[in-house]
GROMACS .gro file of C-alpha atoms in nm:
model
  511
    1UNK     CA    1   5.810   9.557  -3.416
    2UNK     CA    2   5.586   9.577  -3.114
    3UNK     CA    3   5.319   9.366  -3.278
    4UNK     CA    4   5.580   9.116  -3.395
    5UNK     CA    5   5.729   9.087  -3.046
    6UNK     CA    6   5.383   9.046  -2.891
    7UNK     CA    7   5.302   8.768  -3.137
    8UNK     CA    8   5.622   8.578  -3.046
    9UNK     CA    9   5.553   8.607  -2.671
   10UNK     CA   10   5.191   8.499  -2.718
   11UNK     CA   11   5.296   8.200  -2.923
   12UNK     CA   12   5.552   8.097  -2.660
   13UNK     CA   13   5.287   8.125  -2.387
   14UNK     CA   14   5.046   7.909  -2.582
   15UNK     CA   15   5.314   7.648  -2.641
   16UNK     CA   16   5.396   7.654  -2.270
   17UNK     CA   17   5.034   7.609  -2.176
   18UNK     CA   18   5.000   7.324  -2.422
   19UNK     CA   19   5.313   7.158  -2.283
   20UNK     CA   20   5.172   7.198  -1.932
   21UNK     CA   21   4.841   7.047  -2.039
   22UNK     CA   22   5.019   6.758  -2.206
   23UNK     CA   23   5.218   6.699  -1.889
   24UNK     CA   24   4.905   6.703  -1.677
   25UNK     CA   25   4.730   6.464  -1.915
   26UNK     CA   26   5.029   6.232  -1.899
   27UNK     CA   27   5.035   6.237  -1.520
   28UNK     CA   28   4.659   6.179  -1.503
   29UNK     CA   29   4.681   5.896  -1.753
   30UNK     CA   30   4.965   5.737  -1.555
   31UNK     CA   31   4.764   5.763  -1.232
   32UNK     CA   32   4.460   5.601  -1.394
   33UNK     CA   33   4.665   5.317  -1.541
   34UNK     CA   34   4.843   5.265  -1.209
   35UNK     CA   35   4.513   5.257  -1.023
   36UNK     CA   36   4.370   5.000  -1.263
   37UNK     CA   37   4.680   4.783  -1.231
   38UNK     CA   38   4.673   4.799  -0.851
   39UNK     CA   39   4.296   4.739  -0.842
   40UNK     CA   40   4.330   4.445  -1.076
   41UNK     CA   41   4.605   4.298  -0.861
   42UNK     CA   42   4.425   4.330  -0.529
   43UNK     CA   43   4.071   4.274  -0.654
   44UNK     CA   44   3.923   3.949  -0.516
   45UNK     CA   45   3.953   3.693  -0.789
   46UNK     CA   46   3.635   3.527  -0.902
   47UNK     CA   47   3.655   3.156  -0.846
   48UNK     CA   48   3.618   2.963  -1.170
   49UNK     CA   49   3.610   2.598  -1.248
   50UNK     CA   50   3.934   2.427  -1.336
   51UNK     CA   51   3.996   2.088  -1.487
   52UNK     CA   52   3.939   1.918  -1.819
   53UNK     CA   53   3.586   1.897  -1.953
   54UNK     CA   54   3.528   1.532  -2.042
   55UNK     CA   55   3.161   1.539  -2.139
   56UNK     CA   56   2.881   1.779  -2.218
   57UNK     CA   57   2.519   1.677  -2.259
   58UNK     CA   58   2.265   1.903  -2.428
   59UNK     CA   59   1.905   1.897  -2.311
   60UNK     CA   60   1.573   2.012  -2.448
   61UNK     CA   61   1.242   2.074  -2.283
   62UNK     CA   62   0.972   1.816  -2.343
   63UNK     CA   63   0.602   1.882  -2.378
   64UNK     CA   64   0.539   1.756  -2.028
   65UNK     CA   65   0.764   2.028  -1.887
   66UNK     CA   66   1.060   1.803  -1.819
   67UNK     CA   67   1.420   1.821  -1.929
   68UNK     CA   68   1.597   1.486  -1.943
   69UNK     CA   69   1.966   1.436  -2.003
   70UNK     CA   70   2.149   1.104  -2.004
   71UNK     CA   71   2.475   0.970  -2.141
   72UNK     CA   72   2.811   0.823  -2.051
   73UNK     CA   73   3.146   0.977  -1.971
   74UNK     CA   74   3.489   0.825  -1.918
   75UNK     CA   75   3.751   0.893  -1.653
   76UNK     CA   76   4.087   0.804  -1.809
   77UNK     CA   77   4.334   0.933  -1.552
   78UNK     CA   78   4.332   0.898  -1.173
   79UNK     CA   79   4.157   1.204  -1.032
   80UNK     CA   80   4.074   1.312  -0.684
   81UNK     CA   81   3.777   1.524  -0.785
   82UNK     CA   82   3.514   1.544  -1.055
   83UNK     CA   83   3.253   1.812  -1.101
   84UNK     CA   84   2.899   1.799  -1.233
   85UNK     CA   85   2.768   2.134  -1.346
   86UNK     CA   86   2.466   2.287  -1.518
   87UNK     CA   87   2.486   2.548  -1.794
   88UNK     CA   88   2.171   2.730  -1.900
   89UNK     CA   89   2.068   3.010  -2.129
   90UNK     CA   90   1.714   3.133  -2.184
   91UNK     CA   91   1.516   3.443  -2.265
   92UNK     CA   92   1.203   3.573  -2.101
   93UNK     CA   93   0.940   3.840  -2.133
   94UNK     CA   94   0.804   3.983  -1.811
   95UNK     CA   95   0.483   4.185  -1.813
   96UNK     CA   96   0.566   4.427  -1.540
   97UNK     CA   97   0.619   4.804  -1.531
   98UNK     CA   98   0.868   4.802  -1.246
   99UNK     CA   99   1.081   4.503  -1.337
  100UNK     CA  100   1.298   4.354  -1.067
  101UNK     CA  101   1.572   4.121  -1.200
  102UNK     CA  102   1.518   3.765  -1.080
  103UNK     CA  103   1.538   3.417  -1.220
  104UNK     CA  104   1.250   3.370  -1.462
  105UNK     CA  105   1.221   2.992  -1.465
  106UNK     CA  106   1.060   2.794  -1.188
  107UNK     CA  107   1.262   2.477  -1.132
  108UNK     CA  108   1.043   2.242  -0.932
  109UNK     CA  109   1.258   1.935  -0.870
  110UNK     CA  110   1.557   1.753  -1.009
  111UNK     CA  111   1.703   1.405  -0.990
  112UNK     CA  112   2.064   1.320  -1.062
  113UNK     CA  113   2.219   0.974  -1.057
  114UNK     CA  114   2.558   0.829  -1.150
  115UNK     CA  115   2.623   0.459  -1.206
  116UNK     CA  116   2.932   0.259  -1.295
  117UNK     CA  117   2.965   0.025  -1.593
  118UNK     CA  118   2.828  -0.264  -1.386
  119UNK     CA  119   2.511  -0.066  -1.318
  120UNK     CA  120   2.588  -0.004  -0.951
  121UNK     CA  121   2.448   0.327  -0.834
  122UNK     CA  122   2.731   0.545  -0.703
  123UNK     CA  123   2.529   0.856  -0.634
  124UNK     CA  124   2.164   0.954  -0.641
  125UNK     CA  125   2.002   1.275  -0.530
  126UNK     CA  126   1.642   1.392  -0.540
  127UNK     CA  127   1.571   1.739  -0.415
  128UNK     CA  128   1.397   2.066  -0.486
  129UNK     CA  129   1.590   2.267  -0.740
  130UNK     CA  130   1.473   2.586  -0.570
  131UNK     CA  131   1.752   2.531  -0.318
  132UNK     CA  132   1.999   2.610  -0.595
  133UNK     CA  133   1.827   2.915  -0.741
  134UNK     CA  134   2.025   3.153  -0.522
  135UNK     CA  135   2.346   2.989  -0.640
  136UNK     CA  136   2.299   3.064  -1.007
  137UNK     CA  137   2.522   3.335  -1.148
  138UNK     CA  138   2.306   3.505  -1.409
  139UNK     CA  139   2.397   3.772  -1.661
  140UNK     CA  140   2.099   3.935  -1.827
  141UNK     CA  141   2.055   4.196  -2.097
  142UNK     CA  142   1.741   4.339  -2.244
  143UNK     CA  143   1.518   4.637  -2.293
  144UNK     CA  144   1.203   4.771  -2.140
  145UNK     CA  145   0.906   4.876  -2.351
  146UNK     CA  146   0.535   4.933  -2.293
  147UNK     CA  147   0.543   4.787  -1.948
  148UNK     CA  148   0.728   4.472  -2.055
  149UNK     CA  149   1.084   4.365  -2.006
  150UNK     CA  150   1.264   4.122  -2.232
  151UNK     CA  151   1.584   3.969  -2.095
  152UNK     CA  152   1.834   3.701  -2.184
  153UNK     CA  153   1.982   3.502  -1.897
  154UNK     CA  154   2.287   3.283  -1.889
  155UNK     CA  155   2.489   3.127  -1.614
  156UNK     CA  156   2.609   2.806  -1.457
  157UNK     CA  157   2.614   2.632  -1.122
  158UNK     CA  158   2.799   2.336  -0.976
  159UNK     CA  159   2.559   2.071  -0.855
  160UNK     CA  160   2.819   1.853  -0.691
  161UNK     CA  161   3.178   1.746  -0.677
  162UNK     CA  162   3.247   1.379  -0.621
  163UNK     CA  163   3.532   1.130  -0.597
  164UNK     CA  164   3.529   0.867  -0.875
  165UNK     CA  165   3.606   0.521  -0.733
  166UNK     CA  166   3.827   0.435  -1.030
  167UNK     CA  167   3.894   0.468  -1.401
  168UNK     CA  168   3.642   0.369  -1.666
  169UNK     CA  169   3.298   0.459  -1.798
  170UNK     CA  170   3.018   0.609  -1.594
  171UNK     CA  171   2.654   0.667  -1.677
  172UNK     CA  172   2.483   0.993  -1.589
  173UNK     CA  173   2.109   1.053  -1.575
  174UNK     CA  174   1.951   1.391  -1.508
  175UNK     CA  175   1.582   1.476  -1.490
  176UNK     CA  176   1.455   1.829  -1.430
  177UNK     CA  177   1.099   1.953  -1.397
  178UNK     CA  178   1.065   2.317  -1.504
  179UNK     CA  179   0.771   2.551  -1.569
  180UNK     CA  180   0.833   2.809  -1.840
  181UNK     CA  181   0.528   3.014  -1.756
  182UNK     CA  182   0.405   3.094  -1.409
  183UNK     CA  183   0.247   3.375  -1.215
  184UNK     CA  184   0.376   3.582  -0.929
  185UNK     CA  185   0.215   3.870  -0.748
  186UNK     CA  186   0.181   4.159  -0.992
  187UNK     CA  187   0.330   4.005  -1.304
  188UNK     CA  188   0.339   3.711  -1.540
  189UNK     CA  189   0.645   3.547  -1.692
  190UNK     CA  190   0.680   3.372  -2.024
  191UNK     CA  191   1.015   3.200  -2.072
  192UNK     CA  192   1.172   3.029  -2.372
  193UNK     CA  193   1.469   2.799  -2.328
  194UNK     CA  194   1.753   2.858  -2.571
  195UNK     CA  195   2.008   2.621  -2.421
  196UNK     CA  196   2.041   2.380  -2.134
  197UNK     CA  197   2.342   2.156  -2.082
  198UNK     CA  198   2.507   1.936  -1.824
  199UNK     CA  199   2.885   1.903  -1.816
  200UNK     CA  200   3.143   1.687  -1.640
  201UNK     CA  201   3.498   1.796  -1.561
  202UNK     CA  202   3.776   1.583  -1.419
  203UNK     CA  203   4.086   1.700  -1.237
  204UNK     CA  204   3.871   1.968  -1.084
  205UNK     CA  205   4.009   2.191  -0.815
  206UNK     CA  206   3.757   2.228  -0.531
  207UNK     CA  207   3.604   2.574  -0.531
  208UNK     CA  208   3.537   2.790  -0.229
  209UNK     CA  209   3.335   3.100  -0.166
  210UNK     CA  210   2.987   3.204  -0.270
  211UNK     CA  211   3.041   3.239  -0.643
  212UNK     CA  212   3.017   2.868  -0.716
  213UNK     CA  213   2.890   2.700  -0.399
  214UNK     CA  214   2.911   2.323  -0.405
  215UNK     CA  215   2.933   2.027  -0.178
  216UNK     CA  216   3.177   1.743  -0.176
  217UNK     CA  217   2.994   1.416  -0.220
  218UNK     CA  218   3.153   1.107  -0.075
  219UNK     CA  219   3.038   0.793  -0.252
  220UNK     CA  220   3.053   0.583   0.066
  221UNK     CA  221   2.724   0.404   0.118
  222UNK     CA  222   2.548   0.247   0.415
  223UNK     CA  223   2.643  -0.102   0.293
  224UNK     CA  224   3.010  -0.003   0.333
  225UNK     CA  225   2.983   0.072   0.706
  226UNK     CA  226   2.688  -0.130   0.838
  227UNK     CA  227   2.724  -0.409   1.095
  228UNK     CA  228   2.638  -0.761   0.983
  229UNK     CA  229   2.515  -1.019   1.041
  230UNK     CA  230   2.231  -0.871   1.243
  231UNK     CA  231   2.058  -1.044   1.534
  232UNK     CA  232   1.683  -1.078   1.487
  233UNK     CA  233   1.406  -1.249   1.683
  234UNK     CA  234   1.041  -1.321   1.607
  235UNK     CA  235   0.775  -1.098   1.759
  236UNK     CA  236   0.657  -1.390   1.972
  237UNK     CA  237   0.998  -1.432   2.138
  238UNK     CA  238   1.007  -1.375   2.513
  239UNK     CA  239   1.201  -1.085   2.659
  240UNK     CA  240   1.416  -1.343   2.838
  241UNK     CA  241   1.558  -1.447   2.500
  242UNK     CA  242   1.606  -1.085   2.391
  243UNK     CA  243   1.804  -1.004   2.708
  244UNK     CA  244   2.011  -1.320   2.663
  245UNK     CA  245   2.101  -1.221   2.305
  246UNK     CA  246   2.217  -0.878   2.420
  247UNK     CA  247   2.424  -1.018   2.706
  248UNK     CA  248   2.596  -1.296   2.510
  249UNK     CA  249   2.673  -1.090   2.200
  250UNK     CA  250   2.742  -0.756   2.368
  251UNK     CA  251   2.489  -0.569   2.153
  252UNK     CA  252   2.252  -0.286   2.239
  253UNK     CA  253   1.951  -0.382   2.029
  254UNK     CA  254   1.767  -0.670   1.862
  255UNK     CA  255   1.552  -0.634   1.549
  256UNK     CA  256   1.209  -0.798   1.571
  257UNK     CA  257   1.053  -0.970   1.271
  258UNK     CA  258   0.700  -1.068   1.176
  259UNK     CA  259   0.663  -1.349   0.925
  260UNK     CA  260   1.030  -1.307   0.841
  261UNK     CA  261   1.011  -0.933   0.767
  262UNK     CA  262   1.147  -0.654   0.992
  263UNK     CA  263   0.867  -0.514   1.207
  264UNK     CA  264   1.026  -0.343   1.507
  265UNK     CA  265   1.331  -0.301   1.727
  266UNK     CA  266   1.406  -0.346   2.098
  267UNK     CA  267   1.687  -0.159   2.274
  268UNK     CA  268   1.832  -0.181   2.623
  269UNK     CA  269   1.620   0.119   2.719
  270UNK     CA  270   1.304  -0.056   2.600
  271UNK     CA  271   1.387  -0.351   2.823
  272UNK     CA  272   1.469  -0.130   3.120
  273UNK     CA  273   1.164   0.092   3.104
  274UNK     CA  274   0.884  -0.095   2.928
  275UNK     CA  275   0.917  -0.411   3.134
  276UNK     CA  276   1.057  -0.309   3.472
  277UNK     CA  277   0.830  -0.005   3.507
  278UNK     CA  278   0.533  -0.240   3.484
  279UNK     CA  279   0.698  -0.465   3.742
  280UNK     CA  280   0.681  -0.773   3.520
  281UNK     CA  281   0.917  -1.065   3.471
  282UNK     CA  282   1.094  -1.112   3.139
  283UNK     CA  283   0.929  -1.452   3.094
  284UNK     CA  284   0.586  -1.287   3.104
  285UNK     CA  285   0.644  -1.042   2.817
  286UNK     CA  286   0.669  -1.102   2.442
  287UNK     CA  287   0.881  -0.892   2.209
  288UNK     CA  288   0.580  -0.753   2.022
  289UNK     CA  289   0.453  -0.588   2.343
  290UNK     CA  290   0.755  -0.361   2.391
  291UNK     CA  291   0.916  -0.324   2.047
  292UNK     CA  292   0.934   0.019   1.884
  293UNK     CA  293   0.714   0.008   1.576
  294UNK     CA  294   0.663   0.099   1.292
  295UNK     CA  295   1.027   0.042   1.210
  296UNK     CA  296   1.227   0.314   1.035
  297UNK     CA  297   1.469   0.144   0.796
  298UNK     CA  298   1.724   0.248   0.535
  299UNK     CA  299   1.842   0.103   0.204
  300UNK     CA  300   2.202  -0.024   0.167
  301UNK     CA  301   2.278   0.206  -0.128
  302UNK     CA  302   2.187   0.519   0.070
  303UNK     CA  303   2.480   0.756   0.117
  304UNK     CA  304   2.634   0.785   0.462
  305UNK     CA  305   2.550   1.155   0.459
  306UNK     CA  306   2.180   1.083   0.400
  307UNK     CA  307   2.184   0.817   0.673
  308UNK     CA  308   2.332   1.071   0.913
  309UNK     CA  309   2.052   1.317   0.834
  310UNK     CA  310   1.787   1.048   0.887
  311UNK     CA  311   1.929   0.943   1.224
  312UNK     CA  312   1.942   1.302   1.349
  313UNK     CA  313   1.596   1.384   1.214
  314UNK     CA  314   1.434   1.092   1.397
  315UNK     CA  315   1.643   1.118   1.713
  316UNK     CA  316   1.770   0.761   1.684
  317UNK     CA  317   2.102   0.585   1.744
  318UNK     CA  318   2.069   0.310   1.484
  319UNK     CA  319   1.881   0.213   1.167
  320UNK     CA  320   1.812  -0.139   1.037
  321UNK     CA  321   1.926  -0.187   0.677
  322UNK     CA  322   1.667  -0.355   0.455
  323UNK     CA  323   1.696  -0.479   0.097
  324UNK     CA  324   1.407  -0.650  -0.086
  325UNK     CA  325   1.215  -0.670   0.245
  326UNK     CA  326   1.502  -0.865   0.401
  327UNK     CA  327   1.711  -0.748   0.698
  328UNK     CA  328   2.078  -0.742   0.594
  329UNK     CA  329   2.245  -0.526   0.859
  330UNK     CA  330   2.224  -0.232   1.094
  331UNK     CA  331   2.394   0.107   1.084
  332UNK     CA  332   2.455   0.306   1.402
  333UNK     CA  333   2.599   0.637   1.512
  334UNK     CA  334   2.912   0.444   1.608
  335UNK     CA  335   2.944   0.305   1.253
  336UNK     CA  336   2.910   0.653   1.106
  337UNK     CA  337   3.157   0.820   1.339
  338UNK     CA  338   3.411   0.543   1.286
  339UNK     CA  339   3.419   0.623   0.915
  340UNK     CA  340   3.311   0.989   0.916
  341UNK     CA  341   3.435   1.151   1.236
  342UNK     CA  342   3.347   1.498   1.103
  343UNK     CA  343   2.978   1.418   1.168
  344UNK     CA  344   3.035   1.437   1.543
  345UNK     CA  345   2.904   1.796   1.564
  346UNK     CA  346   2.579   1.687   1.400
  347UNK     CA  347   2.514   1.408   1.649
  348UNK     CA  348   2.640   1.596   1.954
  349UNK     CA  349   2.552   1.968   1.937
  350UNK     CA  350   2.681   2.204   2.202
  351UNK     CA  351   2.345   2.274   2.365
  352UNK     CA  352   2.183   2.009   2.576
  353UNK     CA  353   1.858   2.014   2.773
  354UNK     CA  354   1.854   1.816   3.095
  355UNK     CA  355   1.558   1.744   3.319
  356UNK     CA  356   1.697   1.738   3.671
  357UNK     CA  357   1.533   1.637   3.995
  358UNK     CA  358   1.537   1.803   4.332
  359UNK     CA  359   1.722   1.592   4.589
  360UNK     CA  360   1.923   1.669   4.898
  361UNK     CA  361   1.838   2.038   4.906
  362UNK     CA  362   1.832   2.090   4.529
  363UNK     CA  363   1.499   2.233   4.419
  364UNK     CA  364   1.305   2.071   4.134
  365UNK     CA  365   1.397   2.251   3.815
  366UNK     CA  366   1.446   2.197   3.445
  367UNK     CA  367   1.803   2.299   3.386
  368UNK     CA  368   1.901   2.420   3.041
  369UNK     CA  369   2.271   2.350   3.049
  370UNK     CA  370   2.452   2.564   2.791
  371UNK     CA  371   2.819   2.502   2.734
  372UNK     CA  372   2.992   2.840   2.756
  373UNK     CA  373   3.342   2.926   2.643
  374UNK     CA  374   3.569   3.064   2.910
  375UNK     CA  375   3.935   3.163   2.920
  376UNK     CA  376   4.042   2.819   3.036
  377UNK     CA  377   3.867   2.659   2.739
  378UNK     CA  378   4.032   2.898   2.497
  379UNK     CA  379   4.373   2.800   2.632
  380UNK     CA  380   4.300   2.430   2.600
  381UNK     CA  381   4.279   2.386   2.979
  382UNK     CA  382   3.909   2.323   3.005
  383UNK     CA  383   3.812   2.120   3.311
  384UNK     CA  384   3.539   1.872   3.395
  385UNK     CA  385   3.341   2.134   3.587
  386UNK     CA  386   3.307   2.336   3.264
  387UNK     CA  387   3.123   2.064   3.073
  388UNK     CA  388   2.965   1.828   3.327
  389UNK     CA  389   2.590   1.783   3.356
  390UNK     CA  390   2.453   1.883   3.693
  391UNK     CA  391   2.280   1.832   3.927
  392UNK     CA  392   2.313   1.453   3.913
  393UNK     CA  393   2.025   1.218   3.991
  394UNK     CA  394   2.104   0.997   4.292
  395UNK     CA  395   1.929   0.725   4.492
  396UNK     CA  396   2.020   0.533   4.807
  397UNK     CA  397   2.158   0.179   4.776
  398UNK     CA  398   1.843   0.038   4.939
  399UNK     CA  399   1.616   0.191   4.673
  400UNK     CA  400   1.417  -0.062   4.469
  401UNK     CA  401   1.493  -0.097   4.099
  402UNK     CA  402   1.136   0.014   4.027
  403UNK     CA  403   1.232   0.363   4.145
  404UNK     CA  404   1.555   0.361   3.941
  405UNK     CA  405   1.363   0.279   3.622
  406UNK     CA  406   1.111   0.552   3.702
  407UNK     CA  407   1.390   0.810   3.742
  408UNK     CA  408   1.540   0.717   3.404
  409UNK     CA  409   1.203   0.742   3.234
  410UNK     CA  410   1.094   1.066   3.402
  411UNK     CA  411   1.417   1.259   3.349
  412UNK     CA  412   1.529   1.107   3.020
  413UNK     CA  413   1.862   0.987   3.157
  414UNK     CA  414   2.064   0.668   3.106
  415UNK     CA  415   2.211   0.626   3.454
  416UNK     CA  416   2.148   0.692   3.822
  417UNK     CA  417   2.424   0.739   4.081
  418UNK     CA  418   2.391   0.531   4.398
  419UNK     CA  419   2.485   0.656   4.745
  420UNK     CA  420   2.541   0.501   5.087
  421UNK     CA  421   2.490   0.731   5.383
  422UNK     CA  422   2.517   1.025   5.141
  423UNK     CA  423   2.852   0.923   4.994
  424UNK     CA  424   2.919   0.786   4.642
  425UNK     CA  425   2.917   0.410   4.619
  426UNK     CA  426   2.799   0.293   4.274
  427UNK     CA  427   2.611   0.359   3.951
  428UNK     CA  428   2.327   0.185   3.764
  429UNK     CA  429   2.283   0.213   3.386
  430UNK     CA  430   2.013   0.097   3.144
  431UNK     CA  431   2.229  -0.203   3.062
  432UNK     CA  432   2.245  -0.302   3.429
  433UNK     CA  433   1.865  -0.298   3.448
  434UNK     CA  434   1.822  -0.492   3.126
  435UNK     CA  435   2.077  -0.764   3.192
  436UNK     CA  436   2.112  -0.797   3.568
  437UNK     CA  437   1.739  -0.798   3.646
  438UNK     CA  438   1.553  -0.926   3.341
  439UNK     CA  439   1.813  -1.189   3.253
  440UNK     CA  440   1.755  -1.342   3.597
  441UNK     CA  441   1.379  -1.324   3.538
  442UNK     CA  442   1.311  -1.107   3.843
  443UNK     CA  443   1.065  -0.825   3.900
  444UNK     CA  444   1.189  -0.473   3.966
  445UNK     CA  445   1.009  -0.463   4.300
  446UNK     CA  446   1.212  -0.764   4.416
  447UNK     CA  447   1.558  -0.611   4.358
  448UNK     CA  448   1.743  -0.339   4.550
  449UNK     CA  449   1.993  -0.104   4.387
  450UNK     CA  450   2.293  -0.242   4.575
  451UNK     CA  451   2.238  -0.586   4.415
  452UNK     CA  452   2.295  -0.467   4.058
  453UNK     CA  453   2.497  -0.144   4.081
  454UNK     CA  454   2.845  -0.121   3.933
  455UNK     CA  455   3.079  -0.122   4.234
  456UNK     CA  456   3.325   0.024   4.310
  457UNK     CA  457   3.232   0.319   4.095
  458UNK     CA  458   3.501   0.499   3.893
  459UNK     CA  459   3.477   0.873   3.963
  460UNK     CA  460   3.662   1.188   3.870
  461UNK     CA  461   3.715   1.532   4.024
  462UNK     CA  462   3.572   1.855   3.878
  463UNK     CA  463   3.918   2.011   3.832
  464UNK     CA  464   4.051   1.733   3.605
  465UNK     CA  465   4.135   1.847   3.246
  466UNK     CA  466   3.893   1.709   2.990
  467UNK     CA  467   4.181   1.558   2.791
  468UNK     CA  468   4.235   1.324   3.085
  469UNK     CA  469   3.863   1.241   3.090
  470UNK     CA  470   3.876   1.147   2.722
  471UNK     CA  471   4.168   0.916   2.789
  472UNK     CA  472   4.004   0.755   3.092
  473UNK     CA  473   3.669   0.689   2.920
  474UNK     CA  474   3.842   0.538   2.617
  475UNK     CA  475   4.073   0.326   2.832
  476UNK     CA  476   3.797   0.190   3.057
  477UNK     CA  477   3.549   0.154   2.766
  478UNK     CA  478   3.274   0.328   2.960
  479UNK     CA  479   3.028   0.599   2.856
  480UNK     CA  480   3.015   0.821   3.164
  481UNK     CA  481   3.196   0.920   3.483
  482UNK     CA  482   3.032   1.056   3.798
  483UNK     CA  483   3.200   1.371   3.929
  484UNK     CA  484   3.278   1.377   4.301
  485UNK     CA  485   3.392   1.672   4.515
  486UNK     CA  486   3.444   1.660   4.891
  487UNK     CA  487   3.294   1.311   4.903
  488UNK     CA  488   2.968   1.409   4.732
  489UNK     CA  489   2.830   1.357   4.380
  490UNK     CA  490   2.822   1.699   4.210
  491UNK     CA  491   2.766   1.602   3.846
  492UNK     CA  492   2.833   1.354   3.570
  493UNK     CA  493   3.038   1.379   3.252
  494UNK     CA  494   2.959   1.159   2.952
  495UNK     CA  495   3.088   1.092   2.603
  496UNK     CA  496   2.808   1.318   2.479
  497UNK     CA  497   2.929   1.605   2.697
  498UNK     CA  498   3.287   1.563   2.574
  499UNK     CA  499   3.204   1.534   2.205
  500UNK     CA  500   2.977   1.837   2.220
  501UNK     CA  501   3.266   2.054   2.335
  502UNK     CA  502   3.575   1.867   2.214
  503UNK     CA  503   3.484   1.681   1.891
  504UNK     CA  504   3.839   1.560   1.834
  505UNK     CA  505   3.788   1.315   2.122
  506UNK     CA  506   3.578   1.104   1.886
  507UNK     CA  507   3.886   0.919   1.762
  508UNK     CA  508   3.954   0.789   2.110
  509UNK     CA  509   3.603   0.651   2.149
  510UNK     CA  510   3.522   0.515   1.804
  511UNK     CA  511   3.854   0.419   1.644
   0.00000   0.00000   0.00000
C-alpha cells in the first residue's frame, strides 16, 4: 500500500512538473513571437524600388575589358519618374589569408546616354564608376581554403532617376570599362562575371536614404535657358564700341570673335579696370587687348546642373554657348537661378572673404566675414547688421576715378561709397566707370568721383529687417545698399549677402 501510494504521488508530481514546464515553454514561445512581431513592425524598412519594369538589357564583357549595353524602351503612360538601375552578379577568387569583404571588380569609368526617337540627346553622363562603388548593396557567400577565398557577389544600384519629357520610344546606351583582374596591396583578385544587366522602371517612387542612393536628373539643357541672340564684336573693335553696346542694350558683357569664331569676352569689370587703371581713353584700346582669353564655353546640350558646376568651378558669372564653332547664346547665373532657384546655395555660400582697407581710423586688415546664426535669425527677425559686409570702402567726392578703379582692383569689390565732408553722398559701381567715363572717351585722371557717382544714394539702416532689404533691392532693381548709422557709412549689404543667408530671396531678384 505504501509503495502504491508513493507511486501515485510521484506520478502526480511528475505530471505537475511537466505541466509547469509546458506552461513556461508556452510563455517563452509567446514572448519570442511577440518580440519578433514588435521588432518587425518597428524595424526600419529597407527602401526598395517600386514601379513597373519596362526594359532589361543583358550585357557581357568584351575582350577589351568593356561591357556595352544598348537598346530601346517605351514609356506608354504619363509618368513623373523613371529609374535606370544596374544589376550585377559575379564570382571571385581572392588569394589572401585574411580576407576582408570588398567589391572585387574595378570599375574604371562608365558612360550613359538617353536619346529620344528623333535622336535628340536627353541625358548624357561620363564619370568614374568608382564614385558608385560604395553605393552597391552586395550579398556574398563563399568558403575559405588554403589561403584563398571564393565568393559570389550580387546586388544592384540606381544610377539615376529622370523625368521623361513625354510618351514614346527612347534609346539607351551604356558603356562600362571594367578590369576583372587587378592587384592590391597583399593580394590578387581574379573575377568572373556571371551576369550584368541594366533595367528601366517607370512609375518609380523616388527613394531616400543610404540603401539606394540616387540623384534626380532634370533633363533641362543649357539651350532651354540661354539668352539669345548674343552680342559679339570683332577683336579689332575699339572699346568705345564695346561700351556703347553695353549701354544701349543694358548688358554686362560682349563676346569677342576672331575670324568669326568666339575668342574672348569683355565684362564691365574688364572695362573699368583694364582700361581706366592704365589711364587710357576708350578710343585708344582695342578689344583684343583687354578681353579675357582663352574663352571657356559650353555646349547647348549640356545639362543645367553641369553648367552650374562649371560656372562655380571657374568662378565665373556667365558662359558663352557654342555649337559647331559658332556662338549661339550665353548662359549666366541669372539664367540658371531663374529656372533653378535651388542652386542659389551653390552660387552664394554662407562664408565670404572680404579684403577691407583701413580708412578713417580703421586699421588695414583682411576681414574674414563669417555669417553667424543668432537668436534673432532663428526667429526670422534677422537685421541688416547681421549680414552686412564691413568695413565699407569709401572715398571723397573729389577723388579721381583712377583711385576708384584702383580700390576696386585691389580689394576685389564692385563698388565704392562716396562721401562729402565725411557724410554719405553717393556710390560708384563698375558700371558707372565703364559707361560714364569710357563712353565719353575720357581718361580716369580727368574725371572726379562726384561727376559720375549715383546721387542721391539710396541707403538703409543697420536695424532694418532683411525681408525689407530684399523687397527694396528687388523694387529698385539695384544690387547693393550702403548701410548708414548716425550719418556715417558703416557697411554695405548686397544681393550676394542676402542670398547667402536667406536663399528664398532669390525669387524676388530673378523672377
